[in-house]
Amino acid sequence: MLTTSYIPGAPNWLDLGSPDLQASETFYTSLLGWTFESAGPNAGGYGFFRLDGRTVGALGPLTEEGARPAWTLYFKTDDADQTGKLVEQAGGAVRFGPFDVFTDGRMAGYTDPTGARFAVWQPGETAGLEAVTSVGTLCWTELHTSGPDAAKRFYASVFDWQTQDVPFGDFTYTVVTPTGGGTDASQGGIVGLLPEDKAAGGSYWLPYFEVEDPDAVIARTQELGGAVRAPAVDAPGVGRLAQLADPHGAVFSIIKSVPAGS
């Protein structure tokens, strides 16, 4: 379960790169009940999605060459420079090296050996997202990859993640737990590419947002110009979930989770 007590290797930030900031702001605030607040005139259009006054994500322009609209997941590190060295040693690539974001923290962007992009956040004054797991917030992270075994080795080398393979229907799902997280500290999963991933163009990290009524959110997504990539299904012991895309093609999932202990 995701928490805001961030330990190294845990997801602690999330932002959306968009070609049209106003359109993306309108879509997500209308869909998930968020508000948007600019980070200020020196932030290049970057700003924060908030829910009940707490930061639940961020939005900014596409800045990397060849980047397309997508959500980027960040994982906590205590040393972004050292993480970059580990990424390269494990066969990944540095997309942009570490740099300071005012006094808030230090960030860097990487690509794993299977082609999935991710980033790291070394906290300064900002530890990370201020709310997770509750309705309207990030509640799970999932790597869809062309090479599950290679991905497991890579992230174990970089973040010292613990993994556990779980049979799930016709495929194997790998549950990820940051080392030192304690009981019920699983915070993500790794799975091979699924049929709905053909349009994604390769491996990618997928954020899940907790919602109260998945079917209503699906209908609203379509009303707002988004698309359904995988229709709602009930996963026993997990919840009701669906994979969606915003009007620019950025992919995300929604879920109404089964309560813990049910």
CSV table of N, CA and C in Angstrom, one decimal, residues 23 92 119 131 137 163 172 186 196 227 245:
chain,number,residue,atom,x,y,z
A,23,ALA,N,-5.7,22.4,-21.7
A,23,ALA,CA,-6.6,21.3,-22.0
A,23,ALA,C,-6.5,20.2,-21.0
A,92,GLY,N,20.7,0.7,-17.7
A,92,GLY,CA,19.8,1.7,-18.1
A,92,GLY,C,20.4,2.9,-18.7
A,119,ALA,N,11.6,8.5,-13.3
A,119,ALA,CA,12.5,9.6,-12.7
A,119,ALA,C,12.7,9.3,-11.2
A,131,ALA,N,-0.8,13.4,-0.6
A,131,ALA,CA,-1.9,12.4,-0.3
A,131,ALA,C,-1.8,11.3,-1.4
A,137,THR,N,-6.6,9.9,-5.6
A,137,THR,CA,-5.1,10.0,-5.5
A,137,THR,C,-4.5,8.8,-6.1
A,163,THR,N,11.0,-8.6,-4.8
A,163,THR,CA,9.9,-9.0,-5.7
A,163,THR,C,9.3,-10.3,-5.4
A,172,THR,N,1.8,-14.0,-15.2
A,172,THR,CA,2.4,-13.9,-13.9
A,172,THR,C,2.6,-12.4,-13.5
A,186,SER,N,3.9,-3.5,-0.1
A,186,SER,CA,4.0,-3.5,-1.6
A,186,SER,C,3.5,-2.2,-2.2
A,196,GLU,N,-3.7,-4.6,-24.5
A,196,GLU,CA,-4.0,-3.1,-24.6
A,196,GLU,C,-2.8,-2.3,-24.7
A,227,ALA,N,-10.3,8.3,-23.9
A,227,ALA,CA,-10.6,7.0,-24.5
A,227,ALA,C,-10.4,5.8,-23.4
A,245,ALA,N,-7.2,6.6,-21.3
A,245,ALA,CA,-6.2,7.6,-21.9
A,245,ALA,C,-6.9,8.9,-21.9
